[in-house]
Short mmCIF file of C-alpha atoms in Angstrom, two decimals:
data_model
loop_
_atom_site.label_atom_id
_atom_site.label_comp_id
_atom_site.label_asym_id
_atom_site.label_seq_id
_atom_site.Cartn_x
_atom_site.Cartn_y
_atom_site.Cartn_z
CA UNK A 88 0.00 0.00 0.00
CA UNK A 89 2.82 2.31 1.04
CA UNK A 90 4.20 1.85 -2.63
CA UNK A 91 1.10 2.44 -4.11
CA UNK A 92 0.84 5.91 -1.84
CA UNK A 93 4.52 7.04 -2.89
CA UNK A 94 3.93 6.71 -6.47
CA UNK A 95 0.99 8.50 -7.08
CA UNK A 96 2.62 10.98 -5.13
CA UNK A 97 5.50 11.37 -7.61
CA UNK A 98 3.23 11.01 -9.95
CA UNK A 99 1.16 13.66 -9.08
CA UNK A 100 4.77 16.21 -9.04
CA UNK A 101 5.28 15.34 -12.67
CA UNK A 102 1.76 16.80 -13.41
CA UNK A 103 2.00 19.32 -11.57
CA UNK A 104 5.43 20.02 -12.72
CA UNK A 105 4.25 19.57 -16.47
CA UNK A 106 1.68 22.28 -15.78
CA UNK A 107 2.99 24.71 -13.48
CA UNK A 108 2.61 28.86 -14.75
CA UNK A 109 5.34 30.88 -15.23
CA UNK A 110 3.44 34.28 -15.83
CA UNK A 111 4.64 35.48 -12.51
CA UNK A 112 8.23 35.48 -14.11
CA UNK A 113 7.27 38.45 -16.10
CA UNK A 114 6.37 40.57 -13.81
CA UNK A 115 8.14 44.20 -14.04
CA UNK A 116 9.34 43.85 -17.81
CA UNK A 117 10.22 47.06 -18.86
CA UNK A 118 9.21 46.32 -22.61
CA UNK A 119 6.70 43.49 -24.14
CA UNK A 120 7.59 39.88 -24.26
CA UNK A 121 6.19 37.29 -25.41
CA UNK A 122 5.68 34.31 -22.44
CA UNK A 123 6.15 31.09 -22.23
CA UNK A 124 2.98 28.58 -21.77
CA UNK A 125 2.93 25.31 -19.83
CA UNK A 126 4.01 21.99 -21.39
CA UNK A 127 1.53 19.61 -21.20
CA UNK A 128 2.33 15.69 -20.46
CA UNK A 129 -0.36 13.22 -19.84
CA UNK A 130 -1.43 12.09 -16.60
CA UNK A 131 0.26 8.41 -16.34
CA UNK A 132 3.57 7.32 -15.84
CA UNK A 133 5.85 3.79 -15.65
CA UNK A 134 9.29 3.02 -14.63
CA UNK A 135 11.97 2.34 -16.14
CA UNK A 136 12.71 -0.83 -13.89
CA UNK A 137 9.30 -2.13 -15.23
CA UNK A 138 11.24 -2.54 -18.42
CA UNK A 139 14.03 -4.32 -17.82
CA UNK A 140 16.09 -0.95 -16.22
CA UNK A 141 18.80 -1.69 -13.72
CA UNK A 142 20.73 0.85 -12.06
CA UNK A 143 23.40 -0.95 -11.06
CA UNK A 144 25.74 1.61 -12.77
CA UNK A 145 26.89 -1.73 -14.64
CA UNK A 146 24.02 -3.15 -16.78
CA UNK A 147 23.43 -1.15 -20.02
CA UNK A 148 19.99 0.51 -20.23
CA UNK A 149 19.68 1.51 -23.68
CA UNK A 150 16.64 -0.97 -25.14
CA UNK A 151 14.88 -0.56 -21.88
CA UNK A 152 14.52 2.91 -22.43
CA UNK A 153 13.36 2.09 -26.17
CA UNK A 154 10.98 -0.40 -24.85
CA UNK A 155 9.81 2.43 -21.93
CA UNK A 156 9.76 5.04 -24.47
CA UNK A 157 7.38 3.07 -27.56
CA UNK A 158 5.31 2.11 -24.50
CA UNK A 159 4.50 5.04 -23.79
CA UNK A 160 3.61 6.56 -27.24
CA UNK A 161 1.12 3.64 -27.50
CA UNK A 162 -0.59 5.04 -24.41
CA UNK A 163 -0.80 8.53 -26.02
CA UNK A 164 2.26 9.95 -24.18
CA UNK A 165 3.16 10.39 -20.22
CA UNK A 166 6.09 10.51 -17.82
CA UNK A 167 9.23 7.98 -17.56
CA UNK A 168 10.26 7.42 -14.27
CA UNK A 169 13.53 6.95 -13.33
CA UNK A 170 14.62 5.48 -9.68
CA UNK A 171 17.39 5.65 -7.93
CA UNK A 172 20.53 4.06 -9.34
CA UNK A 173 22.99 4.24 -12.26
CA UNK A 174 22.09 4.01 -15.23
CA UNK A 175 24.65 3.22 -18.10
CA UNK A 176 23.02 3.95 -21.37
CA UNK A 177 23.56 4.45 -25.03
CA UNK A 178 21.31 7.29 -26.99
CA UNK A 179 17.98 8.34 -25.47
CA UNK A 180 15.25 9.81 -27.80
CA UNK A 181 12.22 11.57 -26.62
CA UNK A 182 9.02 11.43 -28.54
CA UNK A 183 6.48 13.97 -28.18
CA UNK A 184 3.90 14.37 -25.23
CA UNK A 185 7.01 12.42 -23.14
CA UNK A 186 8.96 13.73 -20.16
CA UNK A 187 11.77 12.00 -18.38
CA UNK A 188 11.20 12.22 -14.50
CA UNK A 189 14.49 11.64 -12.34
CA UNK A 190 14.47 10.54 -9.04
CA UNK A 191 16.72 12.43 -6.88
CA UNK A 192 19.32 9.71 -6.45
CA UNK A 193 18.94 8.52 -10.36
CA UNK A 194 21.92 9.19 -12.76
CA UNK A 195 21.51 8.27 -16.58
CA UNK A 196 25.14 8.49 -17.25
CA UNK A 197 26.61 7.99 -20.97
CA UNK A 198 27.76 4.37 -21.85
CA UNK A 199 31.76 4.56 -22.15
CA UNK A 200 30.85 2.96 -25.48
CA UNK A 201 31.33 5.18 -27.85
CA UNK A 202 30.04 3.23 -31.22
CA UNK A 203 26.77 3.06 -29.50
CA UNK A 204 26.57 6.90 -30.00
CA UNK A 205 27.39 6.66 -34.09
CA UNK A 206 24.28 7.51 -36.02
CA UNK A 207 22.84 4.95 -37.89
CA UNK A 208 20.55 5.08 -40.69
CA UNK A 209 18.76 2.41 -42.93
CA UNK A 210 20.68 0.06 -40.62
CA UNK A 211 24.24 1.26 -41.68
CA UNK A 212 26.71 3.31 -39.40
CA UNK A 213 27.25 7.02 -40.47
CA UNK A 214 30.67 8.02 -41.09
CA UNK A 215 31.64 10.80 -38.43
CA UNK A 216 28.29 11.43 -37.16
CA UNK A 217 27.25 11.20 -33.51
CA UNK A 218 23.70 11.30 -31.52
CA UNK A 219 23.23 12.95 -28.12
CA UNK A 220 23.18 11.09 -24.60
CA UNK A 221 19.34 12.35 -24.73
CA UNK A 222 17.87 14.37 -27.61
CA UNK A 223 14.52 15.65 -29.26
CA UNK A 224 13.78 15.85 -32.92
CA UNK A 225 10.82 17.83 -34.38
CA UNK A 226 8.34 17.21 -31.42
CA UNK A 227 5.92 19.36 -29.12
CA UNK A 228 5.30 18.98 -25.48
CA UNK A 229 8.12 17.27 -24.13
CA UNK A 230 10.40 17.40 -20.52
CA UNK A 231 12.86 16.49 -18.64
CA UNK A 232 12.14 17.15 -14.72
CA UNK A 233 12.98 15.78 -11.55
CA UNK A 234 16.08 16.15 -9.12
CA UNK A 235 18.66 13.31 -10.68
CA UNK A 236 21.45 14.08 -12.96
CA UNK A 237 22.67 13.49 -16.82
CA UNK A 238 25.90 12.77 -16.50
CA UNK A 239 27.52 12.83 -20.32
CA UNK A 240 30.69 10.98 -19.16
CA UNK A 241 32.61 13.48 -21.34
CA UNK A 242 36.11 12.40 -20.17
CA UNK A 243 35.78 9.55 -23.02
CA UNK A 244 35.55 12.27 -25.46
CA UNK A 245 37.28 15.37 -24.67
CA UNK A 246 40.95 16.55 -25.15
CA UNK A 247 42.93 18.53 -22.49
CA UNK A 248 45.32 20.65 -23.15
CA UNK A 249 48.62 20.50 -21.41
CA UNK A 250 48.44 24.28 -20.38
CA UNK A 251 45.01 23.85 -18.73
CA UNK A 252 46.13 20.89 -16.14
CA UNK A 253 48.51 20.11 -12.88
CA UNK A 254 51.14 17.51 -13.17
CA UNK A 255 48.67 15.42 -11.07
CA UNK A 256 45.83 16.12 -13.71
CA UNK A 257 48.26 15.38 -16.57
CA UNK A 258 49.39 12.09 -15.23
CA UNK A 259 45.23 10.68 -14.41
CA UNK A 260 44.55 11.61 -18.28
CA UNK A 261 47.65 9.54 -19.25
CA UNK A 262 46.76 6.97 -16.96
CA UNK A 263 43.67 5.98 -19.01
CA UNK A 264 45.53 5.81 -22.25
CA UNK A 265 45.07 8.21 -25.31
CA UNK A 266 47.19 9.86 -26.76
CA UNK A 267 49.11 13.42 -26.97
CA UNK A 268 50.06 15.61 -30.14
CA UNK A 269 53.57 15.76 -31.17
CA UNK A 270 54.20 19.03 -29.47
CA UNK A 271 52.93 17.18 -26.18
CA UNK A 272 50.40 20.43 -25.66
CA UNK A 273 47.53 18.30 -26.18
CA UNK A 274 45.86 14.89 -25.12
CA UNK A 275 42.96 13.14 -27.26
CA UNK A 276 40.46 10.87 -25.75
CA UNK A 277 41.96 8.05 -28.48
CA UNK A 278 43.34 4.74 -27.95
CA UNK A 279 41.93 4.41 -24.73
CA UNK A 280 42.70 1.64 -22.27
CA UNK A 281 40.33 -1.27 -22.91
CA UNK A 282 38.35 1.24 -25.22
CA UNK A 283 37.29 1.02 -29.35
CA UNK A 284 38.20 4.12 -31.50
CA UNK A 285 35.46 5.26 -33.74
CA UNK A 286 37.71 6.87 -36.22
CA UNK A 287 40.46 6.56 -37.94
CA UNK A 288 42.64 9.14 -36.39
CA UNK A 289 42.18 11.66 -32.66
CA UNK A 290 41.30 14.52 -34.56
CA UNK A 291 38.31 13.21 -36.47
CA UNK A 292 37.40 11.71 -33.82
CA UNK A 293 37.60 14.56 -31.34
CA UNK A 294 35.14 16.22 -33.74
CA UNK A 295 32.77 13.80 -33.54
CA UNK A 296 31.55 14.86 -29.93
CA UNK A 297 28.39 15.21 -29.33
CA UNK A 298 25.78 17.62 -26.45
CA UNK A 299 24.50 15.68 -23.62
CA UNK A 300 21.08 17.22 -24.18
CA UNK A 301 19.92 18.52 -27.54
CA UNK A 302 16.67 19.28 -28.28
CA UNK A 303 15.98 20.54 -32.42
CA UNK A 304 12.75 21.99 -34.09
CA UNK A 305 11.17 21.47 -30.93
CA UNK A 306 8.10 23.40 -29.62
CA UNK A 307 7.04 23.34 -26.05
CA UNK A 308 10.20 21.90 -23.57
CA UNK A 309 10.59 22.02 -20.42
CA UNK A 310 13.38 21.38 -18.77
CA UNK A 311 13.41 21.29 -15.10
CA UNK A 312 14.99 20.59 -11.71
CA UNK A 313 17.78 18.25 -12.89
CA UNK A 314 21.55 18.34 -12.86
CA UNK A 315 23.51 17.81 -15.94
CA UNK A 316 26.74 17.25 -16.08
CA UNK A 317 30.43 16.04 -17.66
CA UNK A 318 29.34 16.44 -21.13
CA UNK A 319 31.40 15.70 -24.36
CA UNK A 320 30.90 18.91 -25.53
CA UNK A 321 27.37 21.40 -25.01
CA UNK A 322 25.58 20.58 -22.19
CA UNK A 323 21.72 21.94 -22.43
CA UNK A 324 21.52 22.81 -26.60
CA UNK A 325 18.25 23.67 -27.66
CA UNK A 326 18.01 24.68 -31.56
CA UNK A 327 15.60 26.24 -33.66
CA UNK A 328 12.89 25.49 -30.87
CA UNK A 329 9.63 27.73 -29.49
CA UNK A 330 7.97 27.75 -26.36
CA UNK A 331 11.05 26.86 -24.08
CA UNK A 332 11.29 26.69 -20.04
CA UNK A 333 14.54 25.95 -18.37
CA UNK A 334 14.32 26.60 -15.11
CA UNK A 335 16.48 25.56 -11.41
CA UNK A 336 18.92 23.07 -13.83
CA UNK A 337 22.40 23.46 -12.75
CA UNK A 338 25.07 22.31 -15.50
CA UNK A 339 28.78 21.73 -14.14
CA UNK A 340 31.80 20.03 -15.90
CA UNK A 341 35.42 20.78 -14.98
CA UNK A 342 36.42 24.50 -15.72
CA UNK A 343 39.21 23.18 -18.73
CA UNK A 344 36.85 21.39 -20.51
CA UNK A 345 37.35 22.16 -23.91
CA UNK A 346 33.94 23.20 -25.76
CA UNK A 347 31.88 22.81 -22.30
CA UNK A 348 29.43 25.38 -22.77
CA UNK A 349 26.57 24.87 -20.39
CA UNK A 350 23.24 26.20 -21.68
CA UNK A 351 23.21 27.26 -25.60
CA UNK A 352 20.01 28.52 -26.97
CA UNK A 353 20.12 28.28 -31.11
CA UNK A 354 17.38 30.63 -33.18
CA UNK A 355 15.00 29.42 -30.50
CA UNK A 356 12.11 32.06 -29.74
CA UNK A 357 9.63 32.38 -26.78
CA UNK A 358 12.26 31.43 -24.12
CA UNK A 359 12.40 31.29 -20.21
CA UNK A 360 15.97 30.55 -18.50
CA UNK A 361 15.54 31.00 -14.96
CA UNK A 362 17.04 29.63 -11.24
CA UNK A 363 19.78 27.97 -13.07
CA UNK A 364 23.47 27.47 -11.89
CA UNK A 365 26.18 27.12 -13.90
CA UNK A 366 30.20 25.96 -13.70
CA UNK A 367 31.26 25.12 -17.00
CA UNK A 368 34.48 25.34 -19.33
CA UNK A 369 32.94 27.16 -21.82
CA UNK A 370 30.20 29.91 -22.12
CA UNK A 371 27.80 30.03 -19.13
CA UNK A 372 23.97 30.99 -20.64
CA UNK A 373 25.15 31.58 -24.34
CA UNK A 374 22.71 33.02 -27.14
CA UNK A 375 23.41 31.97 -31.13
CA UNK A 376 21.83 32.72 -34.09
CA UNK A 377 23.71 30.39 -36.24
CA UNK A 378 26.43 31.71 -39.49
CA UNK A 379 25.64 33.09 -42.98
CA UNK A 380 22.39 32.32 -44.87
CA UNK A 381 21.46 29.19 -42.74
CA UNK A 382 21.31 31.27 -39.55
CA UNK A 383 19.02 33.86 -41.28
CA UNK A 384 16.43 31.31 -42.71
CA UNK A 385 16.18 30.13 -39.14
CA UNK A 386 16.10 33.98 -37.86
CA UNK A 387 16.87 35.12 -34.89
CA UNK A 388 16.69 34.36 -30.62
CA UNK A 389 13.47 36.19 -29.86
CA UNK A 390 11.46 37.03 -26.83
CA UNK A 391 14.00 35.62 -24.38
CA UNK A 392 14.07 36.58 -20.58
CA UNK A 393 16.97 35.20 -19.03
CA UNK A 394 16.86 35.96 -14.84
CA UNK A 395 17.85 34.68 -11.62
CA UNK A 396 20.85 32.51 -12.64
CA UNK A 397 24.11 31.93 -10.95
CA UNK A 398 27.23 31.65 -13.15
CA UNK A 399 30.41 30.74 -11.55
CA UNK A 400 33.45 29.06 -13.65
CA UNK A 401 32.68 30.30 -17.29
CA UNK A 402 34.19 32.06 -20.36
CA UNK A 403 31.31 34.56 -20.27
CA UNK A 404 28.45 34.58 -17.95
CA UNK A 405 25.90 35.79 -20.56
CA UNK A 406 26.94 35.72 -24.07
CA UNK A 407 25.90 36.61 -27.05
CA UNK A 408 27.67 35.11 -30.34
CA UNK A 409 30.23 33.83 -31.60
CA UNK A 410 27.80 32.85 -35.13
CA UNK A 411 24.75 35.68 -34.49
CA UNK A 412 23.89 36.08 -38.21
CA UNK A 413 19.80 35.23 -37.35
CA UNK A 414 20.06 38.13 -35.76
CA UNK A 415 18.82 38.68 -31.36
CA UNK A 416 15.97 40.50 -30.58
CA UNK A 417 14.34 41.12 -27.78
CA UNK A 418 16.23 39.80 -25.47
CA UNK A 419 16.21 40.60 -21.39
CA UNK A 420 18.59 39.33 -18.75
CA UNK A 421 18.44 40.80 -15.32
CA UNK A 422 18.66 39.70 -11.95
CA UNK A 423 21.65 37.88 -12.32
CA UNK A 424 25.19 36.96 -10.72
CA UNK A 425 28.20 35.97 -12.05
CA UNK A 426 31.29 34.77 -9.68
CA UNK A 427 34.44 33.91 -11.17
CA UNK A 428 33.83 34.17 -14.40
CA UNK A 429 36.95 35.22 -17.26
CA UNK A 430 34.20 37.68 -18.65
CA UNK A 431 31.19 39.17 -17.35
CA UNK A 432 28.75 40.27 -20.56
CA UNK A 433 30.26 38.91 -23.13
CA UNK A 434 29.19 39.90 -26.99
CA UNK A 435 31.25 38.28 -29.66
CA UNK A 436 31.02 37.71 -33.38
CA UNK A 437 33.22 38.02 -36.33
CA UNK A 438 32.59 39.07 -39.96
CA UNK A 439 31.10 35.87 -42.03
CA UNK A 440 28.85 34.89 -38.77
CA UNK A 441 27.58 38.39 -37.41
CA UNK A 442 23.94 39.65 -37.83
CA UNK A 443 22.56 42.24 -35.97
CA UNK A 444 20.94 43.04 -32.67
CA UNK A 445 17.64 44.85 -31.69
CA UNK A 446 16.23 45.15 -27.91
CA UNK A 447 19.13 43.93 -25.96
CA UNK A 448 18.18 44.96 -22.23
CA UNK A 449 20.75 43.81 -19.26
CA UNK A 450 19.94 45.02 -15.78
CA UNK A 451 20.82 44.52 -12.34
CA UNK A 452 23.56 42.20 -12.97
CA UNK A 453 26.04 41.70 -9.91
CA UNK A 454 29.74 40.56 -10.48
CA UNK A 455 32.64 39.06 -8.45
CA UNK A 456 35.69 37.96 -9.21
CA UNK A 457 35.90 38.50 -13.09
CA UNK A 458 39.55 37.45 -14.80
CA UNK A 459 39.07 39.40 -17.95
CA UNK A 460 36.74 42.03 -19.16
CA UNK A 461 33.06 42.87 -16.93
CA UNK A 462 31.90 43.78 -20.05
CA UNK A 463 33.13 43.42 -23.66
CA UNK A 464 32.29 44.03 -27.10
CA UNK A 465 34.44 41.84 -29.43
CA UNK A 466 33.89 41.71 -33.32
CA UNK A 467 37.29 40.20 -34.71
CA UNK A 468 36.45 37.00 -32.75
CA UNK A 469 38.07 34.18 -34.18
CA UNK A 470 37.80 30.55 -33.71
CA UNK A 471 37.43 29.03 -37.37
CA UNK A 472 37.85 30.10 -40.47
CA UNK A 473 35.05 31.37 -42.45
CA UNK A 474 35.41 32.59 -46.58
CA UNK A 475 35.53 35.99 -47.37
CA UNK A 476 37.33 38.08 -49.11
CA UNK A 477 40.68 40.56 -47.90
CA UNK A 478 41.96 43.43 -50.04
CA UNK A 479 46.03 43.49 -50.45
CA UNK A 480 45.84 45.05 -46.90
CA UNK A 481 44.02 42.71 -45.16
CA UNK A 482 41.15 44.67 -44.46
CA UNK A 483 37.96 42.79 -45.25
CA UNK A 484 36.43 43.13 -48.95
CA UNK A 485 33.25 41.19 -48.57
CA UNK A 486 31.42 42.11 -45.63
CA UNK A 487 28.21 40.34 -45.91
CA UNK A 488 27.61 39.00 -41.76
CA UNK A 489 29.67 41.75 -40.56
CA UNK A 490 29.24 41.65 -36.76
CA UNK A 491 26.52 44.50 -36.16
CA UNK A 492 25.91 45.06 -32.11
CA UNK A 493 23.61 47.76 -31.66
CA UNK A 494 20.04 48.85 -29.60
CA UNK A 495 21.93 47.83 -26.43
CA UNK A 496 20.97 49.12 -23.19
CA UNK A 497 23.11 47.62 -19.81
CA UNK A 498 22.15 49.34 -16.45
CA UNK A 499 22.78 48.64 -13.19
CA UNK A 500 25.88 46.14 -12.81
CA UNK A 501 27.40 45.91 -9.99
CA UNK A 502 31.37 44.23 -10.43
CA UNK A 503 33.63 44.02 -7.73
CA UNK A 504 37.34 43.35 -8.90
CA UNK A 505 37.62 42.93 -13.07
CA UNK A 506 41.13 43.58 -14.68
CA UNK A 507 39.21 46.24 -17.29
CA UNK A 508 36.00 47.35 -16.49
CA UNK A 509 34.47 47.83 -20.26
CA UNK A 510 36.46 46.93 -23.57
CA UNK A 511 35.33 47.16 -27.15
CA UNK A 512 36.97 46.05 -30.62
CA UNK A 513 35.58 46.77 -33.04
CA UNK A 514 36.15 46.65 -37.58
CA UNK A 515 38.12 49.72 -39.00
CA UNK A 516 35.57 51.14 -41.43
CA UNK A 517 32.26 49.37 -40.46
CA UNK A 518 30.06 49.92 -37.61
CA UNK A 519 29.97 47.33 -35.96
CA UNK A 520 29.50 48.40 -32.30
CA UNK A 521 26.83 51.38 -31.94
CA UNK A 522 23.74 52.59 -30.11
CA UNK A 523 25.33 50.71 -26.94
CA UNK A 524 24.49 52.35 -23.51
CA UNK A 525 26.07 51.70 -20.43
CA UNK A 526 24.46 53.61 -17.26
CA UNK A 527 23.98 53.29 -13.63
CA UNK A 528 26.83 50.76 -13.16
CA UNK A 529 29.90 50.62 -10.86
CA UNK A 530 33.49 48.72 -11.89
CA UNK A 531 36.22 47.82 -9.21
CA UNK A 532 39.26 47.32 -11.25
CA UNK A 533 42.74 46.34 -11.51
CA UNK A 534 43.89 47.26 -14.46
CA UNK A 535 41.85 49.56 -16.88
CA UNK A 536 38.61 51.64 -16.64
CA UNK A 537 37.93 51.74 -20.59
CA UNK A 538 39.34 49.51 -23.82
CA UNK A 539 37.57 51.04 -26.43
CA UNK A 540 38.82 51.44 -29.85
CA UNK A 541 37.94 54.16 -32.42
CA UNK A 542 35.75 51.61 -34.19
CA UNK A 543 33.71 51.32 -31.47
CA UNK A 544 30.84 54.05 -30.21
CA UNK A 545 29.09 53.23 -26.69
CA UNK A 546 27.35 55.86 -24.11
CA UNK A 547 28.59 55.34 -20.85
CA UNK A 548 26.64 57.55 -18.46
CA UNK A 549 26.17 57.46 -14.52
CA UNK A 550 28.83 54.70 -13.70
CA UNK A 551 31.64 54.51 -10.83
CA UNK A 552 35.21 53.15 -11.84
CA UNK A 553 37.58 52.89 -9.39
CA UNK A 554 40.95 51.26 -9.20
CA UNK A 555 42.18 48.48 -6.88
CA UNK A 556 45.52 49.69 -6.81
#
């Protein structure tokens, strides 16, 4: 009977977590938004153990998730519970009017496996492709909730460079196998001890890693509650999607994990990010709006309010870029704190993924801690190369997706300690940084007030700079 009692009980949760309103969130918007609605999952549930699931951080779970999964589409849709235990797993794919519901002492963690993560399709293998630990494809109304954690068991996949790790650190990564570049500056997750290779050399396969949790083309997610963790590369990656809650996840990974960015929205629209914490080795709560004529037919990140969140270990606590050519607009973030971070607001784009910006409102932001720049402005930003053309001097020819930050507005930040308080680069000859104001805000510093080149034109009214020493 006492069985029967606790699991209507989490039962009920799910619904009620399936259902709850956010409106409250918008209170006190200082310009019109539209809000998110509530994702609705049917009312009835099963465990994974009642298909075969065994969390005995040993057995692989992958079919009985299949089975759990079908099962549930045949019932119209509903919740998959997950008890407490490990649970070693292969791919997960969510069908619509599904959510996954964790217990608190469940972890789904990522099979060490890695050819059970190579796409297949029409029964054949597909040469450098990946799936996610748990993903969403084209689908409406579905969740992940609970208290448990994802765990993407990303130190199968990642490298580490040399420069980012103690002599202790360096010696563990050795210890498992792989193997390091000529230069010895950089380990690959390849050759692994007691551990299949997917490809054919470290690089190809290092650039086969995939998110942890992906969701694409989706419409109505929620994603609540749950921890996720350790992932091969993006953490929480939600493309091209509408109708979009994320709210009290926290996303960790160790602070030199290469590509770890924790929560990546993609040309997704209608967006709530709220209550979430963040320690990542990447961007924190990053914005993109994908490069060149693909990230204009998917247009831009619209009618997001992003509030409430902690980001500690990051490259930028909120970010907008690098690839930003479907454009932002209309985006809020206030309410925040960032702790620790190398940059505080962090807006970067380069010319062949830039597109521009419209409604951009930052307030009440609070900063500790910050390595870099508390706020920065950077349109050279390089990480790949994309085609376009330079004149005999360099200077940029073709300027189609120049970067193009403008209708700006950042008030009230608060940053104790920063090496530069505000610093902008901009493109000789284009305007790429304009209509940016900066007001009400106050910058403890250690090593410059402003970094703002003659390409660059911001208003900075009403703020305090003063210098540590």
């Amino acid at each position: 009977m006492k069985k029967i009692v606790l699991f209507s009980i989490l039962l009920l949760a799910s619904v009620l977590a399936g259902a709850q309103d956010y409106s409250s969130c918008y209170d006190g918007l200082e310009v019109p938004m539209k809000q998110v609605s509530p994702v609705q999952i049917a009312d009835y549930s099963v465990s994974l153990t009642d298909f075969g699931g065994l969390g005995d951080g040993i057995t692989l779970n992958t079919e009985a998730f299949q089975k759990a999964i079908s099962a549930l589409r045949k019932q119209g849709g509903g919740w998959l519970y997950v008890p407490a235990g490990v649970y070693m797993t292969g791919p997960i794919s969510l069908k619509s009017g599904i959510g996954l519901r964790l217990d608190r002492n469940a972890i789904i963690m990522a099979t060490e496996d890695k050819a059970a993560f190579v796409k297949v399709e029409d029964g054949k293998p597909v040469s450098g492709r990946v799936r996610p630990l748990i993903s969403a494809s084209k689908c409406e109304n579905v969740a992940i909730t609970g208290e448990g954690i994802i765990d993407g068991n990303g130190a199968q996949w990642r490298p580490v460079k040399r420069s980012k790790t103690s002599d202790a650190e360096w010696s563990e990564f050795n210890y498992m196998g792989g193997k390091v570049n000529e230069d010895g500056s950089l380990w690959y997750a390849y050759d692994l001890k007691g551990r299949e290779n997917i490809a054919d050399d470290p690089e190809k396969q290092e650039s086969m890693r995939a998110d942890a949790v992906q969701f694409n083309d989706c419409q109505n997610v929620l994603v609540e509650g749950v921890t996720i963790q350790n992932s091969p590369r993006f953490h929480l990656h939600p493309t091209r999607c509408e109708n979009l809650i994320i709210d009290e996840v926290t996303v960790r990974c160790p602070w030199n994990a290469q590509n770890g960015d924790a929560i990546d929205l993609s040309n997704c629209r209608v967006c709530l990010v709220t209550r979430c914490t963040v320690d990542a080795g990447d961007d924190g709560i990053c914005m993109k709006g994908g490069t060149g004529p693909s990230g204009v037919k998917y247009g831009p990140c619209e009618d997001i309010l992003i509030q409430d969140n902690t980001v500690f270990h990051a490259h930028g606590g909120f970010v907008i870029g690098s690839d930003v050519s479907g454009g932002m607009k209309n985006i809020v973030v206030r309410r925040c704190r960032f702790s620790g971070t190398d940059v505080g607001l962090r807006f970067k784009s380069g010319i062949g993924r830039g597109g521009p910006t419209e409604g951009i409102r930052i307030s009440d932001i609070v900063m500790t801690d910050i390595k870099d720049e508390a706020i920065i402005f950077e349109c050279t930003y390089i990480d790949k190369k994309y085609n376009y053309k330079e004149s005999d001097s360099g200077k940029p020819v073709a300027v189609e997706f120049a970067p193009d930050f403008k209708d700006i507005k950042i008030s009230r930040v608060v940053c104790h300690n920063a090496k530069t308080a505000i610093r902008s680069v901009g493109v000789e000859g284009l305007r790429c940084v304009s209509d940016i104001s900066i007001e009400d805000s106050s910058f403890y510093y250690t090593k410059a007030d402003f970094d703002i080149d003659t390409f660059s034109s911001l208003d900075i009214s009403g703020c305090s700079f003063i210098r540590a020493w």
